CSV table of C-alpha atoms in Angstrom, one decimal:
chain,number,residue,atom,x,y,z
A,1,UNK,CA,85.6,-61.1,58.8
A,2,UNK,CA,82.9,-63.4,60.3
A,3,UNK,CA,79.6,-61.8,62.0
A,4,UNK,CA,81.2,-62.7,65.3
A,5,UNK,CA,84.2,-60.4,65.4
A,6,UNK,CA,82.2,-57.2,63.5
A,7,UNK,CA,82.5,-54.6,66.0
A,8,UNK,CA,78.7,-54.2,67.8
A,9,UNK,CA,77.0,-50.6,66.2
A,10,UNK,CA,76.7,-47.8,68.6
A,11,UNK,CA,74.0,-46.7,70.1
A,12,UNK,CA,73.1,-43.3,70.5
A,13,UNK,CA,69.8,-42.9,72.4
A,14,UNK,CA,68.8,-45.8,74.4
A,15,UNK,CA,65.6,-45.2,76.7
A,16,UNK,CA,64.9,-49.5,77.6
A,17,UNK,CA,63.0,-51.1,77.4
A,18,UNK,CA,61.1,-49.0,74.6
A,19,UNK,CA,63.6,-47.9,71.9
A,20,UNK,CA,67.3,-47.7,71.1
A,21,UNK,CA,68.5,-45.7,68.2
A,22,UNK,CA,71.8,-46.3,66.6
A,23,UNK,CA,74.7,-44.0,64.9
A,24,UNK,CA,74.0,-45.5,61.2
A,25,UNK,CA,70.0,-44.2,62.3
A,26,UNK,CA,68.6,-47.2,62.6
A,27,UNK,CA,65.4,-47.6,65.0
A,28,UNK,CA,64.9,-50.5,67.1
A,29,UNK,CA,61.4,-50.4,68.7
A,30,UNK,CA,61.4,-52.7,71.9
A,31,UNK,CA,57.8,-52.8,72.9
A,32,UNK,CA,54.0,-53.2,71.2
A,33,UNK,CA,55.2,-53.9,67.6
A,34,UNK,CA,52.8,-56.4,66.8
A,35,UNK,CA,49.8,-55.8,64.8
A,36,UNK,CA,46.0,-57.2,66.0
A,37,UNK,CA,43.5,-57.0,63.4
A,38,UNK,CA,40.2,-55.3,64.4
A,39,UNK,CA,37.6,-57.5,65.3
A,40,UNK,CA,34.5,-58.2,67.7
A,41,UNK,CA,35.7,-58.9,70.9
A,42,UNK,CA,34.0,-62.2,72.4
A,43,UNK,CA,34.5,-61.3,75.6
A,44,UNK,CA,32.9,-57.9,75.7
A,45,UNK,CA,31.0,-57.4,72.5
A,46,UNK,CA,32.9,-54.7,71.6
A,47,UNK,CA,33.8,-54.0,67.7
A,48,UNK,CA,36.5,-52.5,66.0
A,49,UNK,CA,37.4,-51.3,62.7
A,50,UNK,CA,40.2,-49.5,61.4
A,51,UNK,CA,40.3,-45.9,59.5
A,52,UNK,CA,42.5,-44.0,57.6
A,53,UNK,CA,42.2,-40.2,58.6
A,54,UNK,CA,44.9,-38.3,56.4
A,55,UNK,CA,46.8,-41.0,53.8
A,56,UNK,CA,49.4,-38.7,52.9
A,57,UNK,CA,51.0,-39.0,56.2
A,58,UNK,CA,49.4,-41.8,57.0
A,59,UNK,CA,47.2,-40.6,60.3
A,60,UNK,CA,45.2,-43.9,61.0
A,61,UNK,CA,42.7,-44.7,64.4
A,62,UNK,CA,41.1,-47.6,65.0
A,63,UNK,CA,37.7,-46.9,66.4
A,64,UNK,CA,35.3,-49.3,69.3
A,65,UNK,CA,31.7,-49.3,69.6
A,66,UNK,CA,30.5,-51.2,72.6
A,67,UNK,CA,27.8,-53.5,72.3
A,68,UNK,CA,24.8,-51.7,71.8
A,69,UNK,CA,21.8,-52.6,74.0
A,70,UNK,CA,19.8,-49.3,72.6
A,71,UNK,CA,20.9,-48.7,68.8
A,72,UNK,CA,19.1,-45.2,69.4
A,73,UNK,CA,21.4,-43.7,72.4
A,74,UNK,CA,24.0,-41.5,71.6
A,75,UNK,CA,27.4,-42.4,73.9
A,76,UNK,CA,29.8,-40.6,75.1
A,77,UNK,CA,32.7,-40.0,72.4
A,78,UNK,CA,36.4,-40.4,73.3
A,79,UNK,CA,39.4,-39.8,71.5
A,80,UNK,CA,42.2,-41.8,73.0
A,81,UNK,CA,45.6,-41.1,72.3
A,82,UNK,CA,48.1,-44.1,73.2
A,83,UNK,CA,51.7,-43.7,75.0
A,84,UNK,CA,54.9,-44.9,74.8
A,85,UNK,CA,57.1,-41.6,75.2
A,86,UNK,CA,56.0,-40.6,71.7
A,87,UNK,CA,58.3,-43.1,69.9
A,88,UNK,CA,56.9,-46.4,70.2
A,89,UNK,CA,53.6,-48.2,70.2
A,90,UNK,CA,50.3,-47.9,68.1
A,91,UNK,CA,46.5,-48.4,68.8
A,92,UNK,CA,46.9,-51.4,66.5
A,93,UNK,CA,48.9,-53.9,69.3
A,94,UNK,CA,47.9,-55.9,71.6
A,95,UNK,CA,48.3,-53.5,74.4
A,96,UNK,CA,46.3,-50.8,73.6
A,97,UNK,CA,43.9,-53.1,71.6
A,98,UNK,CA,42.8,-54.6,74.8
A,99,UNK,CA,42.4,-52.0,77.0
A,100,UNK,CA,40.7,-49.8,75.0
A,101,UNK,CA,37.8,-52.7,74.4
A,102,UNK,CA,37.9,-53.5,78.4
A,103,UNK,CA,37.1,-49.5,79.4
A,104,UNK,CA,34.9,-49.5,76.2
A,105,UNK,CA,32.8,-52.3,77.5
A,106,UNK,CA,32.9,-50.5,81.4
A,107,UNK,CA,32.1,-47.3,80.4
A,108,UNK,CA,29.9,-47.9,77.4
A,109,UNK,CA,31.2,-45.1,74.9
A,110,UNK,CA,32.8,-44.8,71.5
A,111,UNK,CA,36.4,-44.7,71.1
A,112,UNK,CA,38.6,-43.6,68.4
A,113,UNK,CA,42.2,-44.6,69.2
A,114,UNK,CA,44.5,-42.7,67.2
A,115,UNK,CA,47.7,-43.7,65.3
A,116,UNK,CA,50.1,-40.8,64.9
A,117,UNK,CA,53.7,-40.5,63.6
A,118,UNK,CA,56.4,-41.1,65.8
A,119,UNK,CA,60.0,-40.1,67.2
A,120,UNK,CA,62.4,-39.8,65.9
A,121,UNK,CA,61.6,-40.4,62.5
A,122,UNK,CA,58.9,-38.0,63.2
A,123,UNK,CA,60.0,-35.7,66.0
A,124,UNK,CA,57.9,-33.0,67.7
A,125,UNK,CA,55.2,-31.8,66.9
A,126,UNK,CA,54.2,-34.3,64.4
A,127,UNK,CA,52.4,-36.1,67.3
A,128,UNK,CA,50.7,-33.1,68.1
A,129,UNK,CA,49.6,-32.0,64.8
A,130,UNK,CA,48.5,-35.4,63.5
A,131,UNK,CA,46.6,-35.8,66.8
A,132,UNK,CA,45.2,-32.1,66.6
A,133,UNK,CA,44.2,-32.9,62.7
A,134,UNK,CA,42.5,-36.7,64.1
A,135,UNK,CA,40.5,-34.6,66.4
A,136,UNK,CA,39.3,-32.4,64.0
A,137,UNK,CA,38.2,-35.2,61.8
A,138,UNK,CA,35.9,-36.6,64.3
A,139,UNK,CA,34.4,-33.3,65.1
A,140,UNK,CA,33.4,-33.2,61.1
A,141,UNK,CA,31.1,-35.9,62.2
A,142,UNK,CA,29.1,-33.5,64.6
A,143,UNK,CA,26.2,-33.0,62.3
A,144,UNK,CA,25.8,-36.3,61.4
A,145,UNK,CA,27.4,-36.2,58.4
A,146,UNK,CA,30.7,-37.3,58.2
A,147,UNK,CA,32.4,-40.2,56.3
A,148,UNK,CA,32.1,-42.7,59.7
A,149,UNK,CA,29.0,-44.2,60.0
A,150,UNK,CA,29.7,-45.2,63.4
A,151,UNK,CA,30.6,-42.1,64.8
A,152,UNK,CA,27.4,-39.9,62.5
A,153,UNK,CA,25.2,-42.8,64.3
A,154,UNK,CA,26.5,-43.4,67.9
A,155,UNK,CA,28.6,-40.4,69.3
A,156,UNK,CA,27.6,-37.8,71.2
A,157,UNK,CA,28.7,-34.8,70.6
A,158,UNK,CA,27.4,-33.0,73.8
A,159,UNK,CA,29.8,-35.1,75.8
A,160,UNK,CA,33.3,-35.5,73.9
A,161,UNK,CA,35.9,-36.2,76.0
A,162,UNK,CA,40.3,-36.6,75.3
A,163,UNK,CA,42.1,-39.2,76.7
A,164,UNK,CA,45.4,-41.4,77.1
A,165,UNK,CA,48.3,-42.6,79.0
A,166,UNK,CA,51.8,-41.4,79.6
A,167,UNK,CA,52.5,-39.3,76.7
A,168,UNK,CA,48.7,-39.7,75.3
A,169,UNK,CA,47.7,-38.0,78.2
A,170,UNK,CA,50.4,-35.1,77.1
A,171,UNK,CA,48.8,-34.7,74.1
A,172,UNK,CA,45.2,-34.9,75.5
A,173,UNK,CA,46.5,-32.0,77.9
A,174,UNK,CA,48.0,-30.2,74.8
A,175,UNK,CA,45.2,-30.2,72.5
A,176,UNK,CA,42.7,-29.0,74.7
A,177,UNK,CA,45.1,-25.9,75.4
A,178,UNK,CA,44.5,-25.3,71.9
A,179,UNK,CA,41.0,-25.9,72.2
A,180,UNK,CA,41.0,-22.9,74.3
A,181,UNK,CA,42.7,-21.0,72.3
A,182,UNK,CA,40.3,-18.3,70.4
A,183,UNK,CA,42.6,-18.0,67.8
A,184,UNK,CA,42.0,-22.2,67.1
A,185,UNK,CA,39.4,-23.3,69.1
A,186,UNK,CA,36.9,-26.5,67.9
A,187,UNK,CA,33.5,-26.3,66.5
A,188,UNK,CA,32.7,-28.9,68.9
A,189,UNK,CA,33.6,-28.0,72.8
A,190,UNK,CA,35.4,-31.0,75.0
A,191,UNK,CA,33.6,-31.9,78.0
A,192,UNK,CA,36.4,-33.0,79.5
A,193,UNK,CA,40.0,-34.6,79.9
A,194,UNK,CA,41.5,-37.9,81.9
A,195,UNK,CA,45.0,-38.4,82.2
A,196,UNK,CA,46.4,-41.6,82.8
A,197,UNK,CA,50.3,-41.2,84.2
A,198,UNK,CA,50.7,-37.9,82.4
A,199,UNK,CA,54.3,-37.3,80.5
A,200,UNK,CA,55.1,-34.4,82.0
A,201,UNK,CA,58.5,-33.1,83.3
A,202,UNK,CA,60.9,-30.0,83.7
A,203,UNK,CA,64.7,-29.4,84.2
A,204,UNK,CA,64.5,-28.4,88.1
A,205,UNK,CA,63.8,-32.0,89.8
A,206,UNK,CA,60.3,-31.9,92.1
A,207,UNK,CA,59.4,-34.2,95.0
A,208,UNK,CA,61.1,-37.9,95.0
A,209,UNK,CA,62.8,-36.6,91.6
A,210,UNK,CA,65.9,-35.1,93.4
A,211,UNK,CA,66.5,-38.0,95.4
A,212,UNK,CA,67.4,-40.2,92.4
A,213,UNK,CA,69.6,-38.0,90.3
A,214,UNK,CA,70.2,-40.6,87.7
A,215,UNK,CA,66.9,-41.4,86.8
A,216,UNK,CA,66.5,-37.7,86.9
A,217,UNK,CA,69.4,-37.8,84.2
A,218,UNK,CA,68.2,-40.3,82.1
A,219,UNK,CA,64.5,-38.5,81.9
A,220,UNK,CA,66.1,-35.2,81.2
A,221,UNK,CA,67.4,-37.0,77.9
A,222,UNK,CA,64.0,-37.5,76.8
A,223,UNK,CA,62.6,-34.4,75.5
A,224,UNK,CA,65.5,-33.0,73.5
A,225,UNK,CA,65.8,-36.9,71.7
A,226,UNK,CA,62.4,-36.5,70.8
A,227,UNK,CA,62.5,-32.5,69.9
A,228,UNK,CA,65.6,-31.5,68.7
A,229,UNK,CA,64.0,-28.2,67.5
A,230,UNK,CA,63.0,-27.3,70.8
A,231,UNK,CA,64.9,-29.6,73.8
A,232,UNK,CA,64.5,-27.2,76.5
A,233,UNK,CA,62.9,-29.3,79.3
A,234,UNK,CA,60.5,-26.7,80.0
A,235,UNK,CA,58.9,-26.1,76.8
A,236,UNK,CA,55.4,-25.6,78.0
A,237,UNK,CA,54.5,-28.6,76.1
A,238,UNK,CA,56.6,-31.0,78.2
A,239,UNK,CA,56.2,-29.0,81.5
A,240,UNK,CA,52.7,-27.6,81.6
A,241,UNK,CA,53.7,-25.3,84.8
A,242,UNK,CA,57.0,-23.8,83.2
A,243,UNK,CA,56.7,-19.9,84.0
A,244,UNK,CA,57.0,-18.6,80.1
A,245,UNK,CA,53.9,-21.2,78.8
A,246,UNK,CA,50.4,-20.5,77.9
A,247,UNK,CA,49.0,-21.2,81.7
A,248,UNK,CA,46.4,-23.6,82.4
A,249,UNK,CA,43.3,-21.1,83.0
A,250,UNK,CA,42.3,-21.1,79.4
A,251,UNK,CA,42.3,-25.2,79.8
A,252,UNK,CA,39.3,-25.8,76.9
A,253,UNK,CA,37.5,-28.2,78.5
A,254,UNK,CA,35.0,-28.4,81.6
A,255,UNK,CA,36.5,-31.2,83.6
A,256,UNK,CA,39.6,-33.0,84.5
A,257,UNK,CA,40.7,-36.3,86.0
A,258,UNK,CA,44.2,-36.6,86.6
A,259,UNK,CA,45.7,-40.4,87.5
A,260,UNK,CA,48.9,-40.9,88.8
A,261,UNK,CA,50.5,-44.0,90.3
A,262,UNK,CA,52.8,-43.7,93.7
A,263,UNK,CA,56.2,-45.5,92.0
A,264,UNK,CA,56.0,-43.8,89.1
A,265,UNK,CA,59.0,-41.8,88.0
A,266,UNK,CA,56.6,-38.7,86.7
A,267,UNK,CA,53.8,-39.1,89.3
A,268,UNK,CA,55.3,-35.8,91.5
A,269,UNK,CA,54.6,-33.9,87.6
A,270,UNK,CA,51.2,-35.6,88.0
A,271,UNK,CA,50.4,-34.2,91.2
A,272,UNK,CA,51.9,-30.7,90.2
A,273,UNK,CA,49.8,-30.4,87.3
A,274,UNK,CA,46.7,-30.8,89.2
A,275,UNK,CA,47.7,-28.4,91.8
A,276,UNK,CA,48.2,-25.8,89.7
A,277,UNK,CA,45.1,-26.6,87.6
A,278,UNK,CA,43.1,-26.0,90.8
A,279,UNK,CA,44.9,-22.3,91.4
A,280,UNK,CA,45.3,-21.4,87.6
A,281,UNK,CA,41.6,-19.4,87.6
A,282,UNK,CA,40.5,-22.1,85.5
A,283,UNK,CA,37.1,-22.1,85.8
A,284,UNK,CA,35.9,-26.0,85.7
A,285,UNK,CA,36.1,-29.4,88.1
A,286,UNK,CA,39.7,-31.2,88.5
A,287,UNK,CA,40.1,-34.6,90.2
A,288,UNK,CA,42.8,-36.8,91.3
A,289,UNK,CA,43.2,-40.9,91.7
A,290,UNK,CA,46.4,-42.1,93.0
A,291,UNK,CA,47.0,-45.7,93.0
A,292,UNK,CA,49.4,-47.1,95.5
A,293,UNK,CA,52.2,-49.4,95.4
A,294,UNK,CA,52.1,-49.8,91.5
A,295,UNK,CA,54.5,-47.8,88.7
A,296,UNK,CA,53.8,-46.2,85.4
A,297,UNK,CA,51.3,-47.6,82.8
A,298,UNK,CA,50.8,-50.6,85.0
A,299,UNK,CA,47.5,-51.5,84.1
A,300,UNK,CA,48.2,-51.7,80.6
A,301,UNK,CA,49.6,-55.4,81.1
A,302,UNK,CA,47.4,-56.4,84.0
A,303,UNK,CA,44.1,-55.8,83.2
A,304,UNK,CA,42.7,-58.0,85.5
A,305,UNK,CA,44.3,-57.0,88.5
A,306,UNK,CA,42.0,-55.2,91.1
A,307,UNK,CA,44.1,-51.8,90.6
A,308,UNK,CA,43.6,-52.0,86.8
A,309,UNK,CA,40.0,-52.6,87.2
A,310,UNK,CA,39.4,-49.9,89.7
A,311,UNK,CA,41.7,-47.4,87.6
A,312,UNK,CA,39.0,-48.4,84.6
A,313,UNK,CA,36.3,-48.1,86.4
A,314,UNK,CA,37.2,-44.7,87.8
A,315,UNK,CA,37.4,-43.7,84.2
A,316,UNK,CA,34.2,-44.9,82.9
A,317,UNK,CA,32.4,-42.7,86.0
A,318,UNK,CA,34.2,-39.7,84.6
A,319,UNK,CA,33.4,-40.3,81.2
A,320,UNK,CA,29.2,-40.6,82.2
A,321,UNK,CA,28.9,-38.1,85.0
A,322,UNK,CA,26.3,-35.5,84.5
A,323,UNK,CA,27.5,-32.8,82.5
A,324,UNK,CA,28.6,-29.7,84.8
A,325,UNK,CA,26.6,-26.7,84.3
A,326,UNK,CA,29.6,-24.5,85.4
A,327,UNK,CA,28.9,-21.9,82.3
């Protein structure tokens, strides 16, 4: 039998245009699987390098230091956590490469962008612990004395801050719930949280959500591909406001910007979220930046557009406002 007349392989999860999976398992990533090596940006000065955090799972970042005008000043410290529905993409392509030196370069901090496992090879909650663990590891490096030279040298640990896009800003949201958490907590408080297009949904449809039922369908798919061990569409973790979760009053961090965009299929969840943030009892400062007429992620490949630019430079505010003396 030629190539031609084999019969084509089934698929059995296919969210386009980032993965499909097929019945004999395998994985076909659609999106961001190239690989730029780190390097010094020419445009912006910023540099790059990349780390292993824990090699027997193979937790990686790749960490940005802007260009230093004062080798003396501490900088504000982020930890970014890319997206791609927690099954696709890395801090290593060209994507996430390139924004993360632009809003390095505009908001003049440190960045470690961190590489954890994916779906489905790696479903829930590997992307949470591996991100948790990452965390963790840049917090070692609060006294100055941690295997990163960068980070001992140029971070500031007064003003750490989580953040990321789409299902990065999921995680970002998740981990500082644990960071509030007495039982877990952090040696090192967060200052705050931006979330870019969060990933956040539930199974009873919000807003604009009910009036296109098979969008609705096809996002209700999402969470049980990705956690099979858990698909209810309102684990807590996927739907922040679902009535059996932790709440959000014992949110771990001080402040909170929250970006949606008006076409995008989640940006009702995004509005919910900070909503309930602002009744929850949770005692700091949260925001909101909607951008019109554009749909989810969609300054990751237009950077140069004015609503990328002004989405980057609302971020780089947040990220070196005076700290709040709320407490």
């Amino acid at each position: 039998m030629d190539s031609s007349s084999k019969p084509d392989p089934e698929v059995v999860f296919d969210f386009s245009p980032l993965i499909r999976v097929y019945k004999d398992g395998h994985v076909e990533r659609l999106i961001d699987t190239d690989f730029v090596p780190p390097s010094t940006d020419p445009k912006t000065g910023v540099s790059a390098k990349d780390i292993t955090i824990i090699p027997e799972s193979n937790v990686s970042a790749r960490i940005f230091l802007p260009k230093l005008t004062n080798p003396n000043k501490k900088l504000p410290l982020l930890v970014y956590f890319h997206g791609g529905a927690f099954c696709v993409s890395t801090p290593f392509a060209a994507t996430y490469n390139s924004l993360l030196n632009a809003l390095v370069a505009e908001a003049n901090v440190v960045a470690v962008s961190v590489d954890y496992r994916l779906a489905p090879e790696h479903p829930i909650p590997a992307a949470y612990e591996d991100s948790w663990a990452a965390l963790q590891w840049v917090l070692s490096h609060c006294n100055s004395e941690g295997p990163e030279p960068w980070l001992n040298e140029h971070a500031d640990f007064e003003r750490v801050f989580l953040g990321g896009v789409s299902s990065g800003a999921n995680i970002a949201h998740n981990l500082a719930i644990v960071a509030g958490d007495p039982e877990y907590g952090l040696n090192v408080p967060l200052l705050g949280i931006a979330l870019v297009h969060p990933l956040f949904w539930g199974s009873e449809p919000i807003g604009s959500e009910a009036l296109d039922p098979d969008r609705k369908a096809v996002m209700d798919k999402l969470w049980p591909f990705l956690c099979p061990s858990d698909p209810d569409n309102d684990d807590p973790r996927i739907n922040p406001v679902a009535g059996d979760g932790p709440g959000l009053s014992g949110l771990g961090c001080k402040r909170v910007l929250v970006c949606v965009a008006e076409k995008d299929e989640v940006r009702d969840r995004g509005w919910l979220y900070y909503e309930a943030l602002g009744r929850s009892g949770w005692l700091g400062v949260v925001e909101i930046m909607e951008t019109e007429g554009k749909g989810h992620g969609f300054h990751l490949h237009d950077l140069e557009s004015k609503e990328a630019k002004d989405l980057i430079s609302r971020l780089a505010a947040f990220y070196n406002r005076d700290i709040p003396y709320l407490f």
